[in-house]
Short mmCIF file of C-alpha atoms and ligand atoms in Angstrom, two decimals:
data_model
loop_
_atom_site.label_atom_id
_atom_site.label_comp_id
_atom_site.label_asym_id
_atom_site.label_seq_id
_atom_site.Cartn_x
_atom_site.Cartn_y
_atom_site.Cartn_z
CA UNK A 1 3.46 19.33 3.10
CA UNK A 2 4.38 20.23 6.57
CA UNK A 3 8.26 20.79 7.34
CA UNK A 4 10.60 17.50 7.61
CA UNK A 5 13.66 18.73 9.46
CA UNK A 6 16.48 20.07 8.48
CA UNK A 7 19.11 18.98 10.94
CA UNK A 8 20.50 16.51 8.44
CA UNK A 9 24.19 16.17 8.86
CA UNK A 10 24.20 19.82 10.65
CA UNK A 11 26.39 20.09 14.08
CA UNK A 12 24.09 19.67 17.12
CA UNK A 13 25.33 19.42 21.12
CA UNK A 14 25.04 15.43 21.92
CA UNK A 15 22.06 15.26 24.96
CA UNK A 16 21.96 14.20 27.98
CA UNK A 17 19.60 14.09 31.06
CA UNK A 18 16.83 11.59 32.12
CA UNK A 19 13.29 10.76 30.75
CA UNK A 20 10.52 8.88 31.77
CA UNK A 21 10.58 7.10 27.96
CA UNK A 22 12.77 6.80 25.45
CA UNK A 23 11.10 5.87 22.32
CA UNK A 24 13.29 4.25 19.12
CA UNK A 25 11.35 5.77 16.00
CA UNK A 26 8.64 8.00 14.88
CA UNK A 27 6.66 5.95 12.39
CA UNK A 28 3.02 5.84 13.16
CA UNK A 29 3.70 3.22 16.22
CA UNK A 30 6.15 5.52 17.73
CA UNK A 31 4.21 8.78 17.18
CA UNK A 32 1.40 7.34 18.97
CA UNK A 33 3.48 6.27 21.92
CA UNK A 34 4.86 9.86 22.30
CA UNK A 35 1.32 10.83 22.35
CA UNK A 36 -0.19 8.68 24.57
CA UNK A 37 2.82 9.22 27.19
CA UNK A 38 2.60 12.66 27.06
CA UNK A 39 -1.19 12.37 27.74
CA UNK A 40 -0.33 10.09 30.71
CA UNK A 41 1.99 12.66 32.36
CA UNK A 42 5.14 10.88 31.17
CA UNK A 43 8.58 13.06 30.02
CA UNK A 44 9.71 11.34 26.49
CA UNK A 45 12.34 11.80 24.24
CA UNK A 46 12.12 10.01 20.41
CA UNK A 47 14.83 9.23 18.59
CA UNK A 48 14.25 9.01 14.68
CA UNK A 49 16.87 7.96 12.20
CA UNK A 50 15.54 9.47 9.14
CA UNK A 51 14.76 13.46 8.58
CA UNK A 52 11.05 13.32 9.38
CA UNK A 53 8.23 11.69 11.06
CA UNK A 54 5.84 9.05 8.97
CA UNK A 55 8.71 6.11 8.98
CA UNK A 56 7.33 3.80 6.32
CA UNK A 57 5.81 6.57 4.39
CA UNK A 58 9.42 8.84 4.88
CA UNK A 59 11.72 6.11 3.40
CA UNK A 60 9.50 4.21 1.07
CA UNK A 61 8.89 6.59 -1.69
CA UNK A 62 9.32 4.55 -4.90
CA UNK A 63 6.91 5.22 -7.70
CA UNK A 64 3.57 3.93 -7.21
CA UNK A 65 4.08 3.53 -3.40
CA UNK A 66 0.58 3.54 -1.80
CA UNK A 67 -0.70 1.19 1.32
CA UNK A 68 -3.16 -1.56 0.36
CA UNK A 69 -5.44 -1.28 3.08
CA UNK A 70 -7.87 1.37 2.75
CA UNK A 71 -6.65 4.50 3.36
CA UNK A 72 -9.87 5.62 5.66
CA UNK A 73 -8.56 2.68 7.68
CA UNK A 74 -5.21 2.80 7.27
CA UNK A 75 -4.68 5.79 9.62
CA UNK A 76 -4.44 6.39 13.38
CA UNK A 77 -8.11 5.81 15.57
CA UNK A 78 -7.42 7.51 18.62
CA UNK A 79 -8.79 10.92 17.45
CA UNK A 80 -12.71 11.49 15.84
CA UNK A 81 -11.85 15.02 15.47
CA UNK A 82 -8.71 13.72 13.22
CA UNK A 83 -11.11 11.55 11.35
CA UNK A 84 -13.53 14.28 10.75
CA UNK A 85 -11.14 16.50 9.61
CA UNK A 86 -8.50 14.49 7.51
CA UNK A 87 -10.11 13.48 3.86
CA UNK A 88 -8.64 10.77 1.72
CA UNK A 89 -8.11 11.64 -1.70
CA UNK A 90 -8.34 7.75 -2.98
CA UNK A 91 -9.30 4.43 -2.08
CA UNK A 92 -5.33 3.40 -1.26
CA UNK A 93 -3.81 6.71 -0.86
CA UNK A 94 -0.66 7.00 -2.38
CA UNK A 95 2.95 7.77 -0.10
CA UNK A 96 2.75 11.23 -0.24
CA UNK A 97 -0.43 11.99 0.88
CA UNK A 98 0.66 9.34 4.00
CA UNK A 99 3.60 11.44 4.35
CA UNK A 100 1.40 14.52 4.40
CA UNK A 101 -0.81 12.88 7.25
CA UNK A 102 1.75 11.69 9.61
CA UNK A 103 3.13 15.33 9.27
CA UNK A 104 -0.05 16.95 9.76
CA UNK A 105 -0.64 14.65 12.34
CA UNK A 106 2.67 15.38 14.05
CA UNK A 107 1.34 19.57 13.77
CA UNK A 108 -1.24 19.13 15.18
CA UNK A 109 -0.68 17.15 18.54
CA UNK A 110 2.64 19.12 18.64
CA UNK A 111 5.06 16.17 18.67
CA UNK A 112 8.25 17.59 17.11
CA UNK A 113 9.11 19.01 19.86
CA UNK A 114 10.19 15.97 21.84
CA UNK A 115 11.44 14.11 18.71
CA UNK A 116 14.93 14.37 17.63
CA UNK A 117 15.37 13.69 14.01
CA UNK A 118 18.69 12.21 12.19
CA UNK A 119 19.76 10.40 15.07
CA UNK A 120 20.23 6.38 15.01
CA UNK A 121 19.84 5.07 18.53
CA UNK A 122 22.99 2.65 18.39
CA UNK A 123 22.37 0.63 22.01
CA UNK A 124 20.53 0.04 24.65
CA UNK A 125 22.01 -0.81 28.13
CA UNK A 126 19.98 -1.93 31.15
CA UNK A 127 20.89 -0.96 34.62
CA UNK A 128 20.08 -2.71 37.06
CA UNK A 129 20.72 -1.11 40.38
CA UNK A 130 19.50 2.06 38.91
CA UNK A 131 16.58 -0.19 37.51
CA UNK A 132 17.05 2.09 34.20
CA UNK A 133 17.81 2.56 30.04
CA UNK A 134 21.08 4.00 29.41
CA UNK A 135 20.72 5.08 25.47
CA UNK A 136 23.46 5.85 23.46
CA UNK A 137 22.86 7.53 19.81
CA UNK A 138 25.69 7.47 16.85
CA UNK A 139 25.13 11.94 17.49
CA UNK A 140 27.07 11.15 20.94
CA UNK A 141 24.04 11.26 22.77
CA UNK A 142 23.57 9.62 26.28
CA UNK A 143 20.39 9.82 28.03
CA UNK A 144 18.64 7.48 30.93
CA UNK A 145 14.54 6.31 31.02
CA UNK A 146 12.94 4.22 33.22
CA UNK A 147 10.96 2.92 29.71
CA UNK A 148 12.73 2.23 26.69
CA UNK A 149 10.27 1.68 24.10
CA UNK A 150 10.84 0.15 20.70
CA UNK A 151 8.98 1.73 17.82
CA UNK A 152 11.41 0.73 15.20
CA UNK A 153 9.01 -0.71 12.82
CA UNK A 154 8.73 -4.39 11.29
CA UNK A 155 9.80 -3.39 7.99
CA UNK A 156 12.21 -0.60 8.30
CA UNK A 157 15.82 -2.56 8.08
CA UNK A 158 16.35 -2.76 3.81
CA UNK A 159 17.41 -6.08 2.46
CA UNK A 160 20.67 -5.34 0.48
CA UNK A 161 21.37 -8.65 -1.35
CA UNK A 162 25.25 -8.14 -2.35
CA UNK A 163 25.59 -9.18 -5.90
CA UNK A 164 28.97 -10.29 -7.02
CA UNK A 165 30.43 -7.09 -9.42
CA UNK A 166 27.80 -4.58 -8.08
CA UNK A 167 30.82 -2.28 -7.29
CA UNK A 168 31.60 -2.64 -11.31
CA UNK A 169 28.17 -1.46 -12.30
CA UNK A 170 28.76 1.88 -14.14
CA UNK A 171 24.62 3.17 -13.56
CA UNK A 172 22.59 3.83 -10.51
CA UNK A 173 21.65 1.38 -7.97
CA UNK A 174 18.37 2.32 -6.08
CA UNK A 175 16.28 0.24 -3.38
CA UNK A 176 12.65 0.83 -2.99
CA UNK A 177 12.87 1.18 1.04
CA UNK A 178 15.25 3.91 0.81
CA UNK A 179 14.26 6.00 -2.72
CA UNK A 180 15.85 9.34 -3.29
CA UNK A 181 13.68 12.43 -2.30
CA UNK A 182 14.20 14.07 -5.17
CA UNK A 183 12.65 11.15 -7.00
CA UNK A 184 14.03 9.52 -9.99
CA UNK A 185 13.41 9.38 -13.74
CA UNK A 186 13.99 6.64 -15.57
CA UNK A 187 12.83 8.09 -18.83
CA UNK A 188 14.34 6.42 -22.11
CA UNK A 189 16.36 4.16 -20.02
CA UNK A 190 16.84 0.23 -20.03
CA UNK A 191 16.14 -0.85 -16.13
CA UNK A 192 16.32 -3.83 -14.34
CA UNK A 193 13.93 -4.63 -10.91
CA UNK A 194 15.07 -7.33 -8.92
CA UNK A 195 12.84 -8.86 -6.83
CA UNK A 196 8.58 -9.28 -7.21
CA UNK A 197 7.28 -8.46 -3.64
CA UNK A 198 4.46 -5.79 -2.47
CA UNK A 199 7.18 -2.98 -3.31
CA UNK A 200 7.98 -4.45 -7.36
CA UNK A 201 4.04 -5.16 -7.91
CA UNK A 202 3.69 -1.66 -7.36
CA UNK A 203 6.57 -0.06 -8.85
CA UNK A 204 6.84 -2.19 -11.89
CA UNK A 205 4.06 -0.59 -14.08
CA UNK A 206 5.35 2.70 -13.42
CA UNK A 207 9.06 2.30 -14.41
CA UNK A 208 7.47 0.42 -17.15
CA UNK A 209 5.58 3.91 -18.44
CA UNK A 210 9.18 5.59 -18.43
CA UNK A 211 11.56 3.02 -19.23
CA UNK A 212 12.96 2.24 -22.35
CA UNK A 213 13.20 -1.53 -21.37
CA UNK A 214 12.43 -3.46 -18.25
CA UNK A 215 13.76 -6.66 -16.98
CA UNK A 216 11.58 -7.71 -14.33
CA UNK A 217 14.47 -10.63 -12.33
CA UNK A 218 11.75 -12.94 -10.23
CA UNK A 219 12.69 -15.50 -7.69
CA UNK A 220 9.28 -16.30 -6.58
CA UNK A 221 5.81 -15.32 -7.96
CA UNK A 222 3.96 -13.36 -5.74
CA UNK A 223 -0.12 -13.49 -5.59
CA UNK A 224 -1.56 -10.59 -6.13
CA UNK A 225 -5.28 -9.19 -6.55
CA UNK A 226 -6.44 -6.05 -8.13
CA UNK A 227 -6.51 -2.98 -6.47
CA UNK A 228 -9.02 -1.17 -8.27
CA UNK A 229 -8.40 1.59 -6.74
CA UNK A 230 -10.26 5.25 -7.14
CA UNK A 231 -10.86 8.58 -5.90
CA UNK A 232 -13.33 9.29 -3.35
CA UNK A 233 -16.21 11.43 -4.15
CA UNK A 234 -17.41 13.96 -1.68
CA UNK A 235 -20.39 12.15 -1.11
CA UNK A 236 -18.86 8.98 0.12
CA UNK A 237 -15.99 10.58 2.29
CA UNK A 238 -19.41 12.50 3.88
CA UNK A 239 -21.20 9.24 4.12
CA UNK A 240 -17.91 7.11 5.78
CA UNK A 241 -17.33 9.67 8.25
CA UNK A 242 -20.88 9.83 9.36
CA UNK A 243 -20.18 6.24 10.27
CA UNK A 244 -16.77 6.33 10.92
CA UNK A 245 -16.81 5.71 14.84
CA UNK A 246 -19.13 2.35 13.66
CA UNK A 247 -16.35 1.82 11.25
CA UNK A 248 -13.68 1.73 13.53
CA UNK A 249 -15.53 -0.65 16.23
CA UNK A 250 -15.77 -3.26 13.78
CA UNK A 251 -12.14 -2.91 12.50
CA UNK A 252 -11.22 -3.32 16.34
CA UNK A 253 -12.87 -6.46 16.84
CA UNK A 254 -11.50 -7.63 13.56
CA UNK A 255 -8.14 -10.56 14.08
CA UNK A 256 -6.93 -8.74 11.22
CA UNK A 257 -7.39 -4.95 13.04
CA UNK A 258 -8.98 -4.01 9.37
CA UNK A 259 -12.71 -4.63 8.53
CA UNK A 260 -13.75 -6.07 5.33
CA UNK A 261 -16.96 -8.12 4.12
CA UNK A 262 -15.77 -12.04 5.47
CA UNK A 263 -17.49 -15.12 4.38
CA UNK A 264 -17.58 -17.58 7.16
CA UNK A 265 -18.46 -20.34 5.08
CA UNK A 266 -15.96 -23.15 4.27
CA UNK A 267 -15.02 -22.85 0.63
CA UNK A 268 -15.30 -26.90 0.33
CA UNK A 269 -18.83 -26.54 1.27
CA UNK A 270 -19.85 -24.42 -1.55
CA UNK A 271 -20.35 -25.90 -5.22
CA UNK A 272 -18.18 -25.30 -7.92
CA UNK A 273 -20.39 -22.56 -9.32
CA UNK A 274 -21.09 -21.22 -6.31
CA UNK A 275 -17.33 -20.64 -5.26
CA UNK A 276 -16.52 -18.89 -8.56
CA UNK A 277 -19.30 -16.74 -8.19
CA UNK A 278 -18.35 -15.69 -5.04
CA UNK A 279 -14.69 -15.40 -6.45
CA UNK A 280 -15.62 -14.01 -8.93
CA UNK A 281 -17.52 -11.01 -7.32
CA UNK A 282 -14.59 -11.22 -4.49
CA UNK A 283 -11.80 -10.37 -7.12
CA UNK A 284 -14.09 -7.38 -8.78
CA UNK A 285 -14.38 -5.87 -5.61
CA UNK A 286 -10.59 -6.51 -5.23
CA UNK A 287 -7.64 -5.42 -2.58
CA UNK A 288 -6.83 -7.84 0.53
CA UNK A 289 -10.51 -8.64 1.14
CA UNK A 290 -10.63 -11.49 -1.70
CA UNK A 291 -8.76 -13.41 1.03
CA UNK A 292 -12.20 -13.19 3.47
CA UNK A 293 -14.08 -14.99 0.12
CA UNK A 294 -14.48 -18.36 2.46
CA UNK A 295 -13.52 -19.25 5.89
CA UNK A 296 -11.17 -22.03 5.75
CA UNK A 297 -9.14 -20.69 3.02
CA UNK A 298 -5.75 -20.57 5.42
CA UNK A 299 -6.53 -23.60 6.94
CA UNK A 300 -7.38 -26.14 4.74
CA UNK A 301 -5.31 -27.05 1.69
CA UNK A 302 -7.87 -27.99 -0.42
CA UNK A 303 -10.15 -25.28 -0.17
CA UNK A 304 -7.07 -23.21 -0.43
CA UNK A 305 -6.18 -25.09 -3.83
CA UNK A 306 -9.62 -23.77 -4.92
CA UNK A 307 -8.88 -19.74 -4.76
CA UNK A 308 -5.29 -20.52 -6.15
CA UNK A 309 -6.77 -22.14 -9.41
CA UNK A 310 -8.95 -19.40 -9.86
CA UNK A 311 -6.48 -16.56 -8.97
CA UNK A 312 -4.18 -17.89 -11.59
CA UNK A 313 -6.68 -18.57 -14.60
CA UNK A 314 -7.28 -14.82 -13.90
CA UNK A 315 -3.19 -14.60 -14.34
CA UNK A 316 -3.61 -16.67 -17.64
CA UNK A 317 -6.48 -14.48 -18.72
CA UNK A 318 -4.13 -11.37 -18.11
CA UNK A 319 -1.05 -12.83 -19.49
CA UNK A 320 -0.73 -12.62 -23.92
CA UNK A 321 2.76 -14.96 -23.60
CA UNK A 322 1.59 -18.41 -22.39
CA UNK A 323 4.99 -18.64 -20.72
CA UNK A 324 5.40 -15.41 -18.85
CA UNK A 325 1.92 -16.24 -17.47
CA UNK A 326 3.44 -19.47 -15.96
CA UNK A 327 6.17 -17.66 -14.56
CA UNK A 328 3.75 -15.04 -12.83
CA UNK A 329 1.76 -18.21 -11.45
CA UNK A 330 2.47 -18.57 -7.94
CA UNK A 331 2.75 -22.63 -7.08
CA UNK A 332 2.69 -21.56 -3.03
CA UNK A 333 0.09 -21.55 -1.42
CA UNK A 334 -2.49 -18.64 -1.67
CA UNK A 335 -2.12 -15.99 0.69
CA UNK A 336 0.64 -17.90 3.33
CA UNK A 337 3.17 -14.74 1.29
CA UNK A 338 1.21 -11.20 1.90
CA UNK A 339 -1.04 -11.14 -0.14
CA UNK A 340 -0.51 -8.22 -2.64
CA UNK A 341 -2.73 -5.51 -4.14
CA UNK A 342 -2.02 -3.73 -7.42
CA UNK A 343 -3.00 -1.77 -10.85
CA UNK A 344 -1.79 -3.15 -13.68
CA UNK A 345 0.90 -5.68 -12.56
CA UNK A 346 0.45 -8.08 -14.80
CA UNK A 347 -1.03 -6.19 -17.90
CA UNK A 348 2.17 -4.58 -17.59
CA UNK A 349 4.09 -8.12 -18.98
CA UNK A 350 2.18 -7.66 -22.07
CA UNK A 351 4.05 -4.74 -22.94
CA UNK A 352 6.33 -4.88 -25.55
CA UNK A 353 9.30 -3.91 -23.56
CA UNK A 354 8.76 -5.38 -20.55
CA UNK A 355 10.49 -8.91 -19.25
CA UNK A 356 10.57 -11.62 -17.22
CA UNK A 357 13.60 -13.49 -16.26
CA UNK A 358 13.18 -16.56 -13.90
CA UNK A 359 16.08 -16.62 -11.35
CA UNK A 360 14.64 -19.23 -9.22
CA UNK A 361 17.03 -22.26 -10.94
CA UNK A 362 19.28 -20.14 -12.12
CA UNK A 363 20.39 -17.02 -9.61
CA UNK A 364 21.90 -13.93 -10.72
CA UNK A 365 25.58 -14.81 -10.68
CA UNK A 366 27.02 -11.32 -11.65
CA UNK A 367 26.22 -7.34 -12.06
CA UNK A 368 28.66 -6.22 -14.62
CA UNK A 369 29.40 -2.67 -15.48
CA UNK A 370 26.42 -2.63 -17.62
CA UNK A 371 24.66 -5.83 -17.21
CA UNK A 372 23.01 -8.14 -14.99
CA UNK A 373 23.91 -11.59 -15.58
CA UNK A 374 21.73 -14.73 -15.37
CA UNK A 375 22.70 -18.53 -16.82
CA UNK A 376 25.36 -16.59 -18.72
CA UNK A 377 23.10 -14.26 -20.53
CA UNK A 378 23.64 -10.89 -20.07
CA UNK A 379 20.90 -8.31 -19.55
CA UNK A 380 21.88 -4.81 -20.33
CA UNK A 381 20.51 -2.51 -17.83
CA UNK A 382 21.33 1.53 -17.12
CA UNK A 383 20.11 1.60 -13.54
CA UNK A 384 18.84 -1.49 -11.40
CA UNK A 385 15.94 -0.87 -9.14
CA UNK A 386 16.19 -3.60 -5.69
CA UNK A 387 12.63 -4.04 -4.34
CA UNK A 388 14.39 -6.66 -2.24
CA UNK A 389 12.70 -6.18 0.76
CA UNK A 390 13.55 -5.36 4.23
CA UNK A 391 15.17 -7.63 6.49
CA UNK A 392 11.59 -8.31 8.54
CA UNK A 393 10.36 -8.33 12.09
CA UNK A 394 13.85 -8.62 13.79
CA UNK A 395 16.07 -6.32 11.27
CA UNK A 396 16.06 -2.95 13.41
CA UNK A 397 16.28 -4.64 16.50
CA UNK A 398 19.53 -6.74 15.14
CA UNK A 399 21.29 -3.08 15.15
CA UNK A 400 21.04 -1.58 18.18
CA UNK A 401 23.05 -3.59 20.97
CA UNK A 402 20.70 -4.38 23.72
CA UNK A 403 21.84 -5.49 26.75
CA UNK A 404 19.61 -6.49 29.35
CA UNK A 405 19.83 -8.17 32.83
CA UNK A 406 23.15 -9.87 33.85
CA UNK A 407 24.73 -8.40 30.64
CA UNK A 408 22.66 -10.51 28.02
CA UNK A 409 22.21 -9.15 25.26
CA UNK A 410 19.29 -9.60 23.16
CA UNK A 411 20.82 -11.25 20.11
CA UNK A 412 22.34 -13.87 22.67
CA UNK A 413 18.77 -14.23 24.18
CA UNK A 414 16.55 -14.44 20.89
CA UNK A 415 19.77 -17.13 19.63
CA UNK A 416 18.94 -19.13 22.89
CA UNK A 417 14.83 -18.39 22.70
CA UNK A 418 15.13 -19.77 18.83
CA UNK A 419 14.15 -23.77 19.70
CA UNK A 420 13.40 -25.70 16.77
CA UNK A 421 9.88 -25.18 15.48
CA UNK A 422 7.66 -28.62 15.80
CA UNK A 423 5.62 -30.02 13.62
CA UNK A 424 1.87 -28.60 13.59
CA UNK A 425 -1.05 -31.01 13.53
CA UNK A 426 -2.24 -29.34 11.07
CA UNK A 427 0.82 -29.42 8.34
CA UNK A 428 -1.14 -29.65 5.07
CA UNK A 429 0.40 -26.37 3.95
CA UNK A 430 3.52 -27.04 1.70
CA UNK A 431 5.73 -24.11 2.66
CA UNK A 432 6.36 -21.00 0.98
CA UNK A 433 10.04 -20.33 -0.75
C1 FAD B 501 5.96 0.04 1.15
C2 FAD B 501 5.16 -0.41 2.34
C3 FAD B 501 3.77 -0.38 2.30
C4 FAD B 501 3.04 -0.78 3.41
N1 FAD B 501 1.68 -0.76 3.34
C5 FAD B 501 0.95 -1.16 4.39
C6 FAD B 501 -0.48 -1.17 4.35
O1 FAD B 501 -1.09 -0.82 3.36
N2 FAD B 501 -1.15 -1.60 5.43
C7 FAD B 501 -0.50 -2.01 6.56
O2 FAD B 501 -1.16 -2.37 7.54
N3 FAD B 501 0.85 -1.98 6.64
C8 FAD B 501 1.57 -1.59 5.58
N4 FAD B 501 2.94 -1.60 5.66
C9 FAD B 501 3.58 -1.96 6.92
C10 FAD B 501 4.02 -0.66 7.65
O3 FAD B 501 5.36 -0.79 7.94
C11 FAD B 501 3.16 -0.44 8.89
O4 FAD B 501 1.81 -0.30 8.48
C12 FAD B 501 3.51 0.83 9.70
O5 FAD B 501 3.75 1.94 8.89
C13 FAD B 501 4.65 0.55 10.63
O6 FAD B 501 4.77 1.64 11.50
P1 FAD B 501 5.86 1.62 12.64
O7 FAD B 501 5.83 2.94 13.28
O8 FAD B 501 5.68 0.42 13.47
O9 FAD B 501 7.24 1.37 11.87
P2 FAD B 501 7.95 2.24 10.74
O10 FAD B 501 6.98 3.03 9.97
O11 FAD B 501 8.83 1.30 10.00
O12 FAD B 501 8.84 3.25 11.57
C14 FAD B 501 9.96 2.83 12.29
C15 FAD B 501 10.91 4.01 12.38
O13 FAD B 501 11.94 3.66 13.28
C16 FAD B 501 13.13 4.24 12.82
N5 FAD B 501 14.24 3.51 13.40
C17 FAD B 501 14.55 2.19 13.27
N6 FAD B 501 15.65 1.88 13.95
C18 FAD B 501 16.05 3.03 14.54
C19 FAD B 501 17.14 3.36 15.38
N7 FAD B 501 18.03 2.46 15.77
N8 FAD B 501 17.27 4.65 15.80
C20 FAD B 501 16.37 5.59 15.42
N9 FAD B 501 15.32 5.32 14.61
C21 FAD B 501 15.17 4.06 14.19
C22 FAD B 501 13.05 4.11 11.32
O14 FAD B 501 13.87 5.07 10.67
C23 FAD B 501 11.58 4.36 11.06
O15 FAD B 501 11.31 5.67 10.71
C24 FAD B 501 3.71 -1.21 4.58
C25 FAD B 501 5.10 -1.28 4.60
C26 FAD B 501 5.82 -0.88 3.50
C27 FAD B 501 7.32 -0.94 3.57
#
């Protein structure tokens, strides 16, 4: 893999001096940005908080990590010559062959050079006679842009939940959005995840191949279809990138920015048979596209009922203990939660020493120094794993103090923006918890 710096916590003089741009992270989005300005005749300076380029892929290296769109898809469009030359080793490539891209991608439109790497862009301060960004970073630096351009990612501010005792817990606490480099083993030891979101369903049958035991805590059941994911001959990758221009039209003009085979048809208008088949063939081909099955599946409740039945028969089917299958069954409705994609989620419940606790009546009301503790049981644990999730959308924003026009800030702004959402006409959906 190509270089990640190695500035980390080393002494650097604090910046100053004026760009065109100032871009707030180099995930994908913000890589792109510094790309496209540069080929627009635009200075630019990037600010990135962690050691390297690839956000996402840099920070999220839990085992199992892997995107869940396919990977000959899931990667920048702006180049054919990058697309000709980059090959996919799988279906859904796993983290660090992402990691590998957006550093190869990074070499070879020469970006470092304008990005500066373990810096956290604390504010953002608007000035209005000068009709400019003043940006202030926590390494002292102060520089000014006409353009200051959030790339700071939707998913890139961890969720910490702050258990009551965590500070008495004697064993390693890790989160999934922020996973050592080094990587972690948890051979022969008893571990409990917290949380069942995209990052768990992922994770889960991994730590379940080294740990000793696994509680699994869950909240709320999360849908998920099967990934079936696979390597990519040589003969396909040839044949996709023959069509790979064709392939990224039709992604474009896609809602979703992704192409995948989409039924049109109303699921309601199908028969019974007819909708399983489809379902049916939908689920073997697996990943995100089961969701394209029939048309009207996130509009209309009913025919949305019909793809939850079947989704959680298929749990049943999966499931040996009658009651952990229950558990796993989502009640929400199908698909208003990302959908997720994995290998072995739920075969992995039939596995001797693997768990399921329910904290959806019952919360976690304690960590102890070697326990997590729901409805007064304890469950012994020797490191805890939080795939708790990021604090979405807004997170990153929430910690940089904007301040815009007349001094507002942009906290004060989204508080006023925030009106009470109406009802929608069309409010069949029960809501997801
Ligand atoms: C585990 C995981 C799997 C995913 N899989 C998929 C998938 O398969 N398909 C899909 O479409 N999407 C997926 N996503 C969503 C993913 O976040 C986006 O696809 C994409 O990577 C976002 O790119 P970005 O550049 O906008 O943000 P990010 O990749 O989040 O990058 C933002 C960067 O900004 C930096 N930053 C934030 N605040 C500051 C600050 N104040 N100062 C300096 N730097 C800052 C962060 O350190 C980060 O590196 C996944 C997300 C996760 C977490």
């Amino acid at each position: 893999m190509a270089q990640e710096s190695t500035a980390r916590k080393t002494a650097r003089p604090a910046e100053s001096g004026t760009f065109d741009a100032v871009v707030i992270g180099a995930g994908f989005a913000g890589m792109y940005m510094l790309h496209r300005l540069r080929g627009l005749g635009f200075t630019a300076r990037v600010y990135e908080a962690g050691g390297g380029v690839g956000g996402t892929w840099y920070w999220n290296r839990y085992p199992g990590a892997r995107c869940d769109v396919e990977s000959l898809q899931y990667s920048f469009s702006f180049s054919e010559e990058l697309d000709q030359d980059w090959s996919w080793s799988e279906k859904y490539s796993p983290q660090p062959e992402i990691l590998a891209y957006a550093n190869h991608v990074a070499d070879r439109f020469d970006l470092r050079g304008q990005i500066v790497f373990d810096t956290r862009v604390t504010a953002a301060t608007f000035d209005e006679k000068e009709s400019s960004w003043l940006i202030e970073t926590d390494r002292g630096d102060r520089v000014t842009a006409k353009f200051c351009i959030m790339a700071v990612g939707c998913l890139s501010a961890p969720n910490r939940p702050a258990f009551t005792g965590m500070e008495d817990f004697d064993g390693p606490i890790y989160h999934t959005g922020e996973w050592p480099h080094e990587g972690v083993d948890f051979t022969g030891l008893r571990v409990g995840v917290i949380g069942t979101g995209s990052s768990a369903i992922q994770s889960i049958p991994i730590i379940a191949q080294q740990a000793s035991e696994l509680t699994v805590f869950q909240r709320t059941a999360t849908w998920s279809v099967p990934a079936w994911n696979e390597r990519l001959s040589a003969e396909y990758l040839k044949e996709a990138k023959a069509h790979y221009p064709e392939l990224r039209a039709k992604a474009r003009a896609r809602p979703t920015g992704f192409y995948f085979l989409f039924n049109a048809q109303p699921a309601l208008q199908a028969s019974e048979q007819e909708r399983e088949r489809l379902y049916e063939e939908a689920w073997q081909r697996g990943g995100l596209p089961f969701l394209g099955s029939f048309g009207d599946l996130l509009f209309e409740k009913a025919a949305n009922d019909t793809i939850a039945d079947f989704a959680r028969e298929k749990i049943r089917g999966i499931v040996k203990d009658p009651a952990t299958a229950e558990l796993l069954c989502p009640q929400n409705v199908f698909g208003c939660k990302r959908l997720c994609v994995d290998t072995n989620y739920f075969e992995t419940y039939n596995l001797p020493h693997v768990k399921l606790v329910d904290v959806s009546k019952t919360p976690i009301e304690r960590i102890t120094r070697d326990a997590i503790v729901v409805d007064g049981t304890e469950h012994k644990v020797d490191a805890i794993v939080s795939a708790t999730g990021f604090a979405a959308m807004t997170g990153s924003f929430d910690k940089i103090a904007v301040t815009g026009r007349g001094g507002q800030t942009l906290a004060e702004k989204w508080r006023a923006a925030r009106a009470p959402i109406s009802a929608s006409p069309r409010k069949a959906f029960r809501t997801c918890s």
